[in-house]
Structure formats: structure tokens, C-alpha cells
Coordinates of C-alpha atoms in Angstrom, one line a residue:
X1 CA 130.8 38.8 83.1
X2 CA 132.9 36.8 85.6
X3 CA 132.7 39.5 88.2
X4 CA 128.9 39.2 88.4
X5 CA 129.4 35.8 90.1
X6 CA 130.5 37.5 93.3
X7 CA 127.2 39.3 93.6
X8 CA 125.3 36.4 95.1
X9 CA 128.0 36.0 97.7
X10 CA 127.6 39.6 98.8
X11 CA 123.8 39.1 99.0
X12 CA 124.2 36.0 101.1
X13 CA 126.6 37.8 103.5
X14 CA 124.2 40.7 103.7
X15 CA 121.2 38.4 104.5
X16 CA 123.3 36.4 107.2
X17 CA 124.4 39.7 108.8
X18 CA 120.8 41.1 108.9
X19 CA 119.7 37.7 110.4
X20 CA 122.4 38.0 113.1
X21 CA 121.4 41.5 114.0
X22 CA 117.7 41.6 113.4
X23 CA 117.1 40.7 117.0
X24 CA 119.3 43.3 118.5
X25 CA 116.6 45.9 118.8
X26 CA 114.2 43.5 120.4
X27 CA 116.9 42.4 122.9
X28 CA 116.6 45.7 124.6
X29 CA 114.5 45.3 127.6
X30 CA 110.8 45.6 126.7
X31 CA 109.5 44.6 130.1
X32 CA 106.3 45.9 131.5
X33 CA 106.0 46.0 135.3
X34 CA 103.3 46.1 137.9
X35 CA 103.7 48.2 141.1
X36 CA 106.2 46.5 143.4
X37 CA 107.6 44.1 140.7
X38 CA 111.4 43.5 141.0
X39 CA 113.3 45.2 138.1
X40 CA 116.6 43.6 137.1
X41 CA 119.6 45.7 138.4
X42 CA 123.1 44.5 137.5
X43 CA 126.4 45.8 138.8
X44 CA 128.9 45.8 135.9
X45 CA 132.4 47.1 136.5
X46 CA 134.6 49.6 138.3
X47 CA 137.8 51.3 137.1
X48 CA 139.8 54.5 136.8
X49 CA 137.8 57.1 134.9
X50 CA 140.7 58.1 132.6
X51 CA 141.7 54.5 131.7
X52 CA 138.7 53.0 129.8
X53 CA 140.4 49.6 129.2
X54 CA 141.4 49.1 132.8
X55 CA 138.2 47.9 134.4
X56 CA 137.6 45.4 137.2
X57 CA 134.7 43.4 138.5
X58 CA 132.3 45.4 140.7
X59 CA 133.0 43.2 143.8
X60 CA 136.8 43.4 143.4
X61 CA 136.3 46.4 145.7
X62 CA 135.0 45.7 149.2
X63 CA 131.4 46.9 148.6
X64 CA 128.3 45.4 150.2
X65 CA 127.5 42.2 148.3
X66 CA 124.2 40.3 148.2
X67 CA 123.9 36.9 149.8
X68 CA 123.9 35.1 146.5
X69 CA 125.9 36.9 143.7
X70 CA 124.3 35.7 140.4
X71 CA 126.2 36.3 137.2
X72 CA 124.2 37.3 134.1
X73 CA 124.8 35.2 130.9
X74 CA 126.4 37.4 128.4
X75 CA 126.8 37.5 124.6
X76 CA 130.1 37.3 122.9
X77 CA 130.3 41.0 122.2
X78 CA 129.5 41.9 125.8
X79 CA 132.4 39.7 127.0
X80 CA 134.8 41.2 124.4
X81 CA 133.7 44.6 125.7
X82 CA 134.8 43.7 129.2
X83 CA 131.3 43.6 130.7
X84 CA 130.8 41.3 133.7
X85 CA 127.3 41.7 134.9
X86 CA 126.4 40.4 138.4
X87 CA 123.4 41.0 140.7
X88 CA 123.7 44.2 142.6
X89 CA 123.0 44.6 146.3
X90 CA 120.3 47.2 145.8
X91 CA 116.6 46.4 145.4
X92 CA 114.8 48.8 143.1
X93 CA 111.3 47.5 142.7
X94 CA 109.0 49.2 140.3
X95 CA 107.5 52.5 141.7
X96 CA 108.6 51.5 145.2
X97 CA 110.2 54.4 146.9
X98 CA 112.8 54.0 149.7
X99 CA 114.4 56.6 152.0
X100 CA 117.8 56.0 153.5
X101 CA 117.4 52.2 153.4
X102 CA 120.4 50.3 154.8
X103 CA 122.3 48.0 152.4
X104 CA 124.7 46.7 154.9
X105 CA 126.8 47.6 157.9
X106 CA 130.4 46.7 157.4
X107 CA 133.7 47.0 159.3
X108 CA 136.5 47.8 156.8
X109 CA 139.9 46.4 157.6
X110 CA 143.1 48.4 157.1
X111 CA 143.8 46.6 153.8
X112 CA 140.3 47.3 152.5
X113 CA 140.7 51.0 153.5
X114 CA 144.0 51.1 151.5
X115 CA 142.3 49.5 148.5
X116 CA 139.4 51.9 148.5
X117 CA 141.7 54.9 149.1
X118 CA 143.8 54.0 146.0
X119 CA 140.6 53.6 144.0
X120 CA 139.3 57.0 145.1
X121 CA 142.7 58.6 144.3
X122 CA 142.4 57.2 140.7
X123 CA 138.9 58.5 140.2
X124 CA 137.2 55.1 140.1
X125 CA 133.7 55.1 138.8
X126 CA 131.1 52.3 138.9
X127 CA 128.7 51.2 136.2
X128 CA 125.4 49.4 136.6
X129 CA 122.5 48.5 134.4
X130 CA 118.9 48.9 135.5
X131 CA 116.3 47.4 133.0
X132 CA 119.2 47.7 130.4
X133 CA 119.6 51.5 131.2
X134 CA 123.1 52.5 132.2
X135 CA 123.9 54.1 135.6
X136 CA 127.2 55.8 136.3
X137 CA 128.8 57.3 139.4
X138 CA 132.0 58.0 141.2
X139 CA 132.8 55.9 144.3
X140 CA 134.3 58.8 146.3
X141 CA 136.1 62.1 146.1
X142 CA 139.5 63.7 147.0
X143 CA 139.5 66.9 148.9
X144 CA 142.3 69.1 147.6
X145 CA 141.1 72.6 148.4
X146 CA 143.8 74.8 149.8
X147 CA 146.3 72.0 149.9
X148 CA 149.4 71.8 147.8
X149 CA 151.1 68.8 149.3
X150 CA 149.5 65.5 148.2
X151 CA 150.2 64.0 151.7
X152 CA 147.6 66.6 153.0
X153 CA 144.8 65.5 150.7
X154 CA 141.7 63.9 152.3
X155 CA 140.0 60.9 150.8
X156 CA 136.3 60.1 151.2
X157 CA 134.1 57.2 150.1
X158 CA 130.4 57.9 149.3
X159 CA 128.2 55.9 151.7
X160 CA 124.8 57.0 150.4
X161 CA 123.5 56.7 146.8
X162 CA 120.2 58.1 145.6
X163 CA 118.5 56.6 142.5
X164 CA 116.1 58.8 140.6
X165 CA 113.9 56.8 138.3
X166 CA 111.3 58.0 135.8
X167 CA 108.4 55.8 134.5
X168 CA 105.7 56.0 131.9
X169 CA 102.7 53.8 132.8
X170 CA 104.2 50.3 133.3
X171 CA 107.7 50.9 131.9
X172 CA 111.0 52.3 133.2
X173 CA 112.1 55.3 131.1
X174 CA 115.1 56.8 132.8
X175 CA 117.4 56.1 135.8
X176 CA 120.2 58.2 137.3
X177 CA 122.4 58.0 140.4
X178 CA 123.4 60.8 142.7
X179 CA 125.9 60.6 145.6
X180 CA 125.0 62.3 148.8
X181 CA 127.9 64.8 149.4
X182 CA 127.2 64.9 153.1
X183 CA 127.3 61.2 153.8
X184 CA 131.0 60.4 153.6
X185 CA 133.5 57.9 155.0
X186 CA 137.0 59.2 155.7
X187 CA 139.6 56.9 154.2
X188 CA 142.6 59.2 154.8
X189 CA 144.2 57.1 157.6
X190 CA 145.2 53.4 157.6
X191 CA 142.9 52.2 160.3
X192 CA 139.8 50.0 160.6
X193 CA 136.5 52.0 160.1
X194 CA 132.8 51.2 160.6
X195 CA 130.7 51.9 157.6
X196 CA 126.9 52.0 157.1
X197 CA 126.0 52.0 153.4
X198 CA 122.5 53.3 152.4
X199 CA 120.4 54.1 149.4
X200 CA 117.4 56.1 148.5
X201 CA 114.9 55.5 145.6
X202 CA 112.7 58.2 144.1
X203 CA 110.1 57.7 141.3
X204 CA 108.5 60.3 139.1
X205 CA 106.2 60.0 136.1
X206 CA 107.2 61.2 132.7
X207 CA 105.5 61.6 129.2
X208 CA 108.6 60.3 127.3
X209 CA 107.5 57.1 125.4
X210 CA 109.4 53.9 125.9
X211 CA 110.7 53.9 122.3
X212 CA 112.5 57.2 122.9
X213 CA 114.1 56.4 126.2
X214 CA 117.6 56.0 124.7
X215 CA 117.4 59.3 122.8
X216 CA 119.0 61.3 125.7
X217 CA 122.2 59.3 125.2
X218 CA 122.1 59.7 121.4
X219 CA 121.4 63.4 121.6
X220 CA 124.6 64.1 123.6
X221 CA 126.7 63.8 120.5
X222 CA 124.2 65.9 118.5
X223 CA 124.3 69.0 120.6
X224 CA 124.5 72.2 118.5
X225 CA 128.1 73.1 119.4
X226 CA 129.2 69.6 118.6
X227 CA 127.3 69.5 115.3
X228 CA 128.9 72.8 114.3
X229 CA 132.3 71.2 114.7
X230 CA 131.3 68.1 112.8
X231 CA 129.9 70.2 109.9
X232 CA 133.1 72.3 110.0
X233 CA 135.0 69.0 109.7
X234 CA 132.8 68.0 106.7
X235 CA 133.2 71.4 105.0
X236 CA 137.0 71.3 105.6
X237 CA 137.2 67.9 104.1
X238 CA 135.0 68.9 101.1
X239 CA 137.1 71.9 100.4
X240 CA 140.2 69.7 100.5
X241 CA 138.6 67.3 98.1
X242 CA 137.3 70.0 95.7
X243 CA 140.7 71.8 95.6
X244 CA 142.6 68.5 95.2
X245 CA 140.2 67.1 92.6
X246 CA 140.1 70.4 90.7
X247 CA 143.9 70.8 90.8
X248 CA 144.6 67.2 89.8
X249 CA 141.9 67.1 87.1
X250 CA 143.2 70.4 85.6
X251 CA 146.8 69.4 85.7
X252 CA 146.4 65.8 84.6
X253 CA 143.9 66.6 81.8
X254 CA 146.1 69.3 80.4
X255 CA 149.3 67.3 80.7
X256 CA 147.7 64.1 79.4
X257 CA 146.0 66.0 76.6
X258 CA 149.5 67.3 75.5
X259 CA 150.9 63.8 76.0
X260 CA 148.3 62.2 73.8
X261 CA 148.8 64.8 71.1
X262 CA 152.6 64.3 71.2
X263 CA 152.4 60.5 71.3
X264 CA 149.7 60.5 68.7
X265 CA 151.7 62.2 66.0
X266 CA 152.7 60.6 62.8
X267 CA 154.7 57.5 63.6
X268 CA 157.4 58.3 61.0
X269 CA 158.1 61.6 62.7
X270 CA 158.0 59.9 66.1
X271 CA 160.6 57.3 64.9
X272 CA 163.2 60.1 64.4
X273 CA 162.8 61.3 68.0
X274 CA 163.6 59.4 71.1
X275 CA 160.6 58.6 73.2
X276 CA 160.4 60.2 76.6
X277 CA 158.0 60.2 79.5
X278 CA 155.5 57.6 80.4
X279 CA 155.1 56.2 76.9
X280 CA 158.8 55.4 76.9
X281 CA 158.2 52.7 79.6
X282 CA 155.1 51.1 78.0
X283 CA 156.9 47.8 77.7
X284 CA 157.6 47.8 81.5
X285 CA 154.6 49.4 83.1
X286 CA 152.7 46.1 83.3
X287 CA 155.6 44.1 84.5
X288 CA 154.3 42.2 87.5
X289 CA 155.7 43.3 90.9
X290 CA 158.2 41.6 93.1
X291 CA 156.9 39.4 95.9
X292 CA 153.7 38.9 94.0
X293 CA 152.2 36.5 96.6
X294 CA 152.6 39.0 99.4
X295 CA 151.1 41.7 97.1
X296 CA 148.1 39.6 96.2
X297 CA 147.5 38.7 99.8
X298 CA 147.6 42.4 100.8
X299 CA 145.1 43.2 98.1
X300 CA 142.8 40.3 99.2
X301 CA 143.0 41.3 102.9
X302 CA 142.5 45.0 102.1
X303 CA 139.4 44.2 100.0
X304 CA 138.0 42.1 102.9
X305 CA 138.6 44.9 105.4
X306 CA 136.9 47.4 103.0
X307 CA 133.9 45.1 102.7
X308 CA 133.8 44.8 106.5
X309 CA 133.9 48.6 106.9
X310 CA 131.0 49.0 104.4
X311 CA 128.8 46.4 106.3
X312 CA 129.6 48.1 109.6
X313 CA 128.5 51.4 108.2
X314 CA 125.3 49.8 106.9
X315 CA 124.4 48.4 110.3
X316 CA 125.3 51.7 112.0
X317 CA 123.1 53.7 109.6
X318 CA 120.1 51.4 110.2
X319 CA 120.5 52.0 113.9
X320 CA 122.0 48.8 115.3
X321 CA 124.7 50.5 117.3
X322 CA 122.5 52.7 119.5
X323 CA 124.2 53.8 122.7
X324 CA 124.8 51.2 125.4
X325 CA 123.8 48.3 123.1
X326 CA 126.4 46.3 124.9
X327 CA 128.9 44.6 122.7
X328 CA 126.9 45.0 119.4
X329 CA 129.9 46.5 117.6
X330 CA 132.3 43.7 118.8
X331 CA 129.8 41.0 117.8
X332 CA 129.3 42.6 114.4
X333 CA 133.1 42.8 113.8
X334 CA 133.7 39.2 114.7
X335 CA 130.7 37.9 112.7
X336 CA 131.2 40.0 109.6
X337 CA 135.0 39.4 109.5
X338 CA 134.3 35.7 109.6
X339 CA 131.7 35.8 106.9
X340 CA 133.8 38.0 104.6
X341 CA 136.9 35.9 104.7
X342 CA 135.8 34.2 101.4
X343 CA 136.2 37.6 99.7
X344 CA 139.8 37.8 100.9
X345 CA 140.5 34.3 99.6
X346 CA 138.8 34.9 96.2
X347 CA 140.4 38.3 95.5
X348 CA 143.9 37.3 96.7
X349 CA 144.1 33.9 94.8
X350 CA 142.4 35.2 91.6
X351 CA 144.8 38.2 91.5
X352 CA 147.8 35.9 92.4
X353 CA 146.9 33.7 89.4
X354 CA 146.6 36.7 87.2
X355 CA 150.1 37.6 88.3
X356 CA 151.2 34.2 87.0
X357 CA 151.8 32.8 90.5
X358 CA 152.0 29.1 90.9
X359 CA 151.8 28.3 94.6
X360 CA 148.3 29.4 95.3
X361 CA 148.0 27.4 98.5
X362 CA 150.9 29.3 100.1
X363 CA 149.3 32.5 98.9
X364 CA 146.0 31.5 100.6
X365 CA 147.8 30.8 103.9
X366 CA 149.6 34.1 103.7
X367 CA 146.3 35.9 103.1
X368 CA 144.7 34.2 106.1
X369 CA 147.6 35.2 108.4
X370 CA 148.4 38.7 107.0
X371 CA 145.9 40.6 109.2
X372 CA 144.9 37.8 111.7
X373 CA 148.5 37.0 112.5
X374 CA 149.6 40.4 114.0
X375 CA 146.1 40.7 115.6
X376 CA 146.4 37.3 117.3
X377 CA 149.9 38.1 118.6
X378 CA 148.8 41.5 119.9
X379 CA 145.8 39.9 121.6
X380 CA 147.9 37.2 123.2
X381 CA 150.2 39.8 124.7
X382 CA 147.4 42.2 125.8
X383 CA 145.3 39.3 127.2
X384 CA 148.3 38.2 129.3
X385 CA 148.6 41.8 130.6
X386 CA 144.9 41.9 131.5
X387 CA 145.2 38.5 133.3
X388 CA 148.1 39.9 135.3
X389 CA 146.0 42.9 136.3
X390 CA 143.0 40.7 137.0
X391 CA 141.0 43.1 134.8
X392 CA 137.7 42.3 133.0
X393 CA 139.5 42.9 129.6
X394 CA 141.0 39.4 130.1
X395 CA 138.9 37.0 128.1
X396 CA 137.6 33.8 129.8
X397 CA 138.8 30.5 128.5
X398 CA 135.3 29.7 127.1
X399 CA 135.2 32.9 125.0
X400 CA 138.7 32.2 123.6
X401 CA 137.4 28.7 122.6
X402 CA 134.4 30.2 120.9
X403 CA 136.6 32.6 118.9
X404 CA 138.9 29.8 117.9
X405 CA 135.9 27.7 116.8
X406 CA 134.5 30.6 114.7
X407 CA 138.0 31.0 113.1
X408 CA 138.3 27.2 112.5
X409 CA 134.7 26.4 111.4
X410 CA 133.7 29.6 109.6
X411 CA 136.6 31.9 108.7
X412 CA 139.1 29.2 107.4
X413 CA 136.6 27.1 105.4
X414 CA 135.2 30.3 103.7
X415 CA 138.8 31.5 103.0
X416 CA 139.6 28.2 101.3
X417 CA 136.4 28.1 99.3
X418 CA 137.1 31.7 98.2
X419 CA 140.6 30.7 97.2
X420 CA 139.4 27.7 95.2
X421 CA 136.8 29.9 93.4
X422 CA 139.5 32.5 92.7
X423 CA 141.9 29.8 91.3
X424 CA 139.2 28.4 89.1
X425 CA 138.1 31.9 87.8
X426 CA 140.8 31.6 85.1
X427 CA 140.8 35.4 84.8
X428 CA 143.7 36.9 82.8
X429 CA 145.4 40.2 83.6
X430 CA 144.1 42.8 81.2
X431 CA 147.2 44.8 80.0
X432 CA 146.8 47.1 77.0
X433 CA 150.6 46.9 76.3
X434 CA 152.9 43.9 75.8
X435 CA 155.6 43.6 78.4
X436 CA 159.2 43.4 77.1
X437 CA 161.5 40.5 78.0
X438 CA 164.0 42.6 79.9
X439 CA 163.2 45.5 82.2
X440 CA 164.5 49.0 81.4
X441 CA 166.9 50.6 83.8
X442 CA 165.2 53.3 86.0
X443 CA 167.0 56.6 85.6
X444 CA 168.5 58.3 88.7
X445 CA 165.7 60.2 90.5
X446 CA 165.9 63.1 93.1
X447 CA 165.4 62.1 96.8
X448 CA 161.9 63.5 97.0
X449 CA 160.8 60.9 94.4
X450 CA 161.7 58.0 96.6
X451 CA 159.2 55.9 98.5
X452 CA 159.2 57.5 101.9
X453 CA 158.8 61.2 100.8
X454 CA 156.1 60.1 98.4
X455 CA 154.3 58.2 101.2
X456 CA 154.5 61.3 103.4
X457 CA 152.9 63.4 100.7
X458 CA 150.3 60.8 99.9
X459 CA 149.2 60.3 103.5
X460 CA 149.1 63.9 104.7
X461 CA 146.2 65.0 102.5
X462 CA 143.7 62.2 103.3
X463 CA 144.6 62.5 107.0
X464 CA 144.0 66.3 107.0
X465 CA 140.5 65.6 105.6
X466 CA 139.6 63.3 108.6
X467 CA 141.7 64.5 111.6
X468 CA 138.9 66.7 113.2
X469 CA 136.5 63.7 113.2
X470 CA 139.3 61.5 114.5
X471 CA 139.2 63.3 117.9
X472 CA 135.5 62.4 118.4
X473 CA 136.1 58.8 117.5
X474 CA 139.0 58.5 119.8
X475 CA 137.1 60.2 122.6
X476 CA 134.3 57.6 122.1
X477 CA 136.5 54.5 121.8
X478 CA 139.1 55.5 124.4
X479 CA 136.9 57.6 126.6
X480 CA 133.3 58.0 127.8
X481 CA 131.9 60.3 125.1
X482 CA 129.0 58.8 123.1
X483 CA 129.3 58.9 119.3
X484 CA 126.1 58.4 117.2
X485 CA 126.5 60.7 114.2
X486 CA 127.2 57.8 111.8
X487 CA 125.9 59.7 108.7
X488 CA 128.6 62.4 109.1
X489 CA 131.2 59.7 109.7
X490 CA 130.1 57.9 106.6
X491 CA 130.5 61.1 104.5
X492 CA 134.0 61.6 106.0
X493 CA 134.8 58.0 105.0
X494 CA 133.7 58.6 101.4
X495 CA 135.8 61.7 101.3
X496 CA 138.8 59.7 102.7
X497 CA 138.4 57.2 99.9
X498 CA 138.2 59.9 97.2
X499 CA 141.2 61.8 98.4
X500 CA 143.2 58.6 98.8
X501 CA 142.4 57.5 95.2
X502 CA 143.1 60.9 93.7
X503 CA 146.4 61.6 95.4
X504 CA 147.7 58.1 94.6
X505 CA 146.7 58.4 91.0
X506 CA 148.5 61.8 90.8
X507 CA 151.7 60.4 92.4
X508 CA 151.6 57.4 90.1
X509 CA 151.4 59.6 87.0
X510 CA 154.4 61.7 88.2
X511 CA 156.3 58.5 88.9
X512 CA 155.6 57.1 85.4
X513 CA 156.4 60.5 83.8
X514 CA 159.8 60.2 85.5
X515 CA 160.2 56.8 83.7
X516 CA 160.0 54.8 87.0
X517 CA 157.9 51.8 86.1
X518 CA 157.9 50.1 89.5
X519 CA 154.5 51.7 90.5
X520 CA 152.7 48.6 91.9
X521 CA 154.0 48.5 95.4
X522 CA 154.5 52.3 95.4
X523 CA 150.8 52.9 94.8
X524 CA 149.8 50.5 97.5
X525 CA 152.2 52.1 100.0
X526 CA 151.2 55.6 99.1
X527 CA 147.5 54.7 99.5
X528 CA 148.0 53.0 102.8
X529 CA 150.3 55.7 104.3
X530 CA 147.3 57.4 105.9
X531 CA 147.3 54.5 108.4
X532 CA 150.8 55.6 109.5
X533 CA 149.5 59.2 110.0
X534 CA 146.6 57.9 112.1
X535 CA 149.1 56.1 114.3
X536 CA 151.2 59.2 114.7
X537 CA 148.0 61.0 115.8
X538 CA 147.6 58.3 118.4
X539 CA 150.8 59.5 120.0
X540 CA 149.5 63.1 120.0
X541 CA 146.2 62.1 121.4
X542 CA 147.7 60.0 124.2
X543 CA 150.1 62.6 125.5
X544 CA 148.2 65.8 124.7
X545 CA 144.4 65.1 124.7
X546 CA 143.9 62.3 127.2
X547 CA 144.8 61.5 130.8
X548 CA 145.4 57.8 130.3
X549 CA 148.2 56.3 132.3
X550 CA 149.6 53.0 133.6
X551 CA 151.2 50.1 131.7
X552 CA 148.0 48.2 131.0
X553 CA 146.1 51.2 129.5
X554 CA 149.2 52.3 127.5
X555 CA 149.7 48.8 126.1
X556 CA 146.0 48.4 125.2
X557 CA 145.9 51.8 123.5
X558 CA 149.0 51.5 121.4
X559 CA 148.6 47.7 120.8
X560 CA 145.0 47.7 119.5
X561 CA 145.5 51.1 117.7
X562 CA 148.5 49.5 115.9
X563 CA 146.2 46.7 114.6
X564 CA 143.5 49.2 113.6
X565 CA 146.0 51.4 111.8
X566 CA 147.5 48.4 110.1
X567 CA 144.0 47.5 108.9
X568 CA 143.6 51.0 107.5
X569 CA 147.0 50.6 105.8
X570 CA 145.8 47.5 104.0
X571 CA 142.4 48.9 103.1
X572 CA 143.5 52.3 101.8
X573 CA 146.5 50.7 100.1
X574 CA 144.1 48.5 98.2
X575 CA 142.0 51.5 97.3
X576 CA 145.1 53.4 96.1
X577 CA 146.3 50.5 94.0
X578 CA 142.9 49.9 92.4
X579 CA 142.6 53.5 91.5
X580 CA 146.1 53.6 90.0
X581 CA 145.6 50.4 88.1
X582 CA 142.4 51.8 86.5
X583 CA 144.2 55.0 85.6
X584 CA 147.3 53.3 84.2
X585 CA 145.2 51.0 82.1
X586 CA 143.2 54.0 80.8
X587 CA 146.1 56.1 79.7
X588 CA 148.0 53.2 78.0
X589 CA 144.8 52.2 76.1
X590 CA 144.6 55.7 74.7
X591 CA 148.0 55.5 72.9
X592 CA 149.4 53.1 70.3
X593 CA 151.8 50.7 72.0
X594 CA 153.9 48.7 69.6

């Protein structure tokens, strides 16, 4: 009955989140234009193509700049995403064609030539937004044909860009940019050069309705050969689940059935025999774990992160995170994490009180810092690196103030309110067996029954069910691939939860059967060990599947992936523990414990 009190809080959080994101679709440009009307064109950022985190302001390179550079006001998520939109030097009025129109004539100094040559050498790309539609292009090219010595390479900057725009009646439907391969500026030598930058604009009519103009970006991840791989991933995961579930169900049902028959025999006969197996430790199995405050905090944080993940999936499945909806995911993560902090406070403190903890205030502080603390330290280091590089990933002071205010005025109060509610819930730990005064000694166990080998076994199976899908997620987050198949990702997430729960339950049973009653922390560590496997995959992806390089990109990749994998560790550890607790309670309810 008491658990039903948390339902209104979930409903309130859901309503607040929907209110926050109900406007997202309408924010996409819905402008109608007349012939010759100016259409907003913003230059966003430039950076090495293979280093997605290392981006710089567009005018950090010596491009033609307009007389008055106007910065666009950006939402929190856009700033967190590293977007810095400013007015572009090109004028693309609606349905107004231009042929080799001059942007500017510029004399590039030696230093500017060196800057541009280094940018071309690193495959710098630019990104712009025209009526909220993305435009991508490379700034130059390196001529390597027939040359083996890098000193012989030739470096060229594109001087002429052609914009091809499609329209339907009075709306912009599509925009693309092509570089003229014949209009090049040689940057090979360190000398001053004269440059004339030009652009061409072509307009064509299309039948594509305005509502479907973003579909071309969504469809890129739904191409037949990609879908085949995704479905192969699903089938692979499902086979893993079915085999594992079938194996565990068969083994556990048969073993438990025999155990119940053996333990359910006449008590007089049982008195003559020495108890063995998991019934033997019924007086110790519900003995509360060491470091109960840390354990309760981990369960609270894991529950919050699980709730956060579910809400993110809900928003993804209703279409909030459509391609190039700038910063929507970051905004969602910040807002939902802040609003769900009350869940962490409630779950941690109520469970801590069930474990007969006394200092609930310290437990609440530990809960608040358990995930946020490492994340904050990582952010401080990486933001310092970004500032040193003068990259757009460095958050402005105003944005940092906003995040601190959200944490101070929303996250912390909700955490405290949740903690007070948890303390006052007065729930008692439901244990079907009485705990003895003194713990039994755990018999010597073989090496493969210790924590680390068990974690390796527990983490491998859930990881094997998701590793194919991981590549596409990494290629989207740490690359330029678009990922929109959230339904398949949600199925994979459900499979991950099922496999984690089943493997943790199985290992908990074998641990109890070996008369090892310290299963609390072990079940949490085994459940969360998939997070360690994902981090190991990060190493493989960085060195074998990506072309990322440089200190900034490396530190961003491994720093933020460490935080994400730590979040997975807490979330899946909570899932593993909850499944094990349910299982342990069930089997000990089924026997007579005196």
C-alpha cells in the first residue's frame, strides 16, 4: 500500500517533462517566405572531422565575416552541445538565385595561411543552419596522389561554394552545399596570398511537404543494409536471452524443486542430518550488508538513473529527438535528472532506514554526491581542457551559473524532500527468516567463486547481447552518423535488463548454495559489471574503429564515457540486486525456517 504513494510523483514528473518538451516540435522553423525574403542563415562551428568534441567557432578561421556578426540566442541544450550560432556572410534570400556572387576579397597573411593549411590537413569541416536545416562541407582538400612523402603534399582551400535549395510553395524544404573543385586556393607555401571568395545559389521546386523535410536525415539510419544489421543484433540478443532464460529456468527449477523436497522432509528425519546448501545459512542470508549507507545510496542513485533512462526512451519514442533538433537530448538529460532527484532521495533513505541506519542525513548527502560528484570533477577537468583549446565545448560562465542554480534550486530540494519522505515511510525490511545473532563462518571457496571472476561472468552475457548496437550508438555520439531507430534500441535495453536480472539471480543462487551468505554487494557488483565491459569496449572502439586523436578528444571520450559507464554500473547493479532480493525472498519463503 505504501508504494502507491510514489505513483503521483511519477505522474507529476511525467507532466512536467511533457510540458518542457511539448514545444520542441513547434520550435522547428515553420516560417513561410515570400519571393526575395531573407531566410536566416547561421554559421555554427568548424573542427576536425574525426574529432567530434573538438569544435571551434566558425570565425576562429580567417573566413570572410559580415560587417556585424550577430550571435543567436541559444537554449541550454544547444550550449551544452557546443553550438555557437552566428550570422553567416552569405545572403540566401528565398527563391533568389545567384551566380558566382563575391562574398569578399581578402589578402591572407602568412600566419593565416598556416592556420588554414593546418585546418585543411586535419580535414576540417564547417556546419551551418539555414532555416534550421543543417549544411555540412569541408573547407579544403589535400592532394596526395602519387606522393609518398608528406612534405610533397599540396593543400588547397575551397573558394567557391554552391548552395542548392529546394522549396515547396512558400517554404524551404532542403538545402545542400557543394564545393567547386576547380576554384581552389593553394596553401602549400608560407606566403601571403590574395583570395576572392564566391558563392552560387540555385533554387528548385519539390513536392516534398514541409512536415517531411527532416525525413531524409532520419532515413539514413533506416537504410535496408543498416536495418538488417540492427535486426541481426535483435535476433542475436533474443537468442542469447532465450538460451540463458531456458537454461537457468530448467536448472534452477529442477535444483530448487529437489531442494524444496529435501528441505521439506519430516523435521525429525532432518534433525538427524546436518543441513547443507542454501537452507543452512537461512539465519545469515538476510544479515544487512557492510557499508549500508553506501549501499543504500548506490541503490537510490541507480533507481534514479533507471527512471531517467525510461523517461528518455519515452521522449525518444514519441519523436522529440528528431535529427538536428539541436541540444534536445542534453536539455532532456539535465531537466529529467533534476526532476527525478527526489526518487533517489526517497529510495536511498527509505532503504537505509530499512537497513537500520541511523544517520539518514549523511546518507542523503552521499546519495546526492555519488553520481554527481564524479561527474562534476570530470566536467571541471574537461571544461578546463576545452578552455585551454579555446573550443566551443567550453561552457560560458552564464551556462555554468544556470546549471548550478538548477542543482541548487531544483535537484537539492527535491533530493531532501524525497529523503524526508523516505525517512517517514516507516517501512520495515521484509525478511521471511530471522537473522541469528552471530554470523556463520563462510567455508573456503575456489578462486572462481570470488567477486572478480563472478563479475566477469555476470558482465559478459549482457554485454554480448548489446555489443552490435553499441557500435551504432558510438558512431552517432562520437561521430557524424545519425541514429533514429529508438524502437530497436528500446528492445535491446529491455533485453539487457532481462539478461542482467537472470544472470545475477543465477550467480546469487550458486553463491548461496556454496554457503556464502554475503550476497548483497556481490549481486550489485555482478549486475553492474556490464558497465565495465562497455568501458573496455570504449578502448577497442577508440583504437580500432575510430580515427580520433589529440589530447582534447581523447580526454573528452574517455572522461565522459567513464561517467556514462559508471551510470550504467549503478543502474544495472540496482537491477541485479532487486532481482536477487526478489529471488532470495521467494526461495526462503517456500521453506520452513526455524
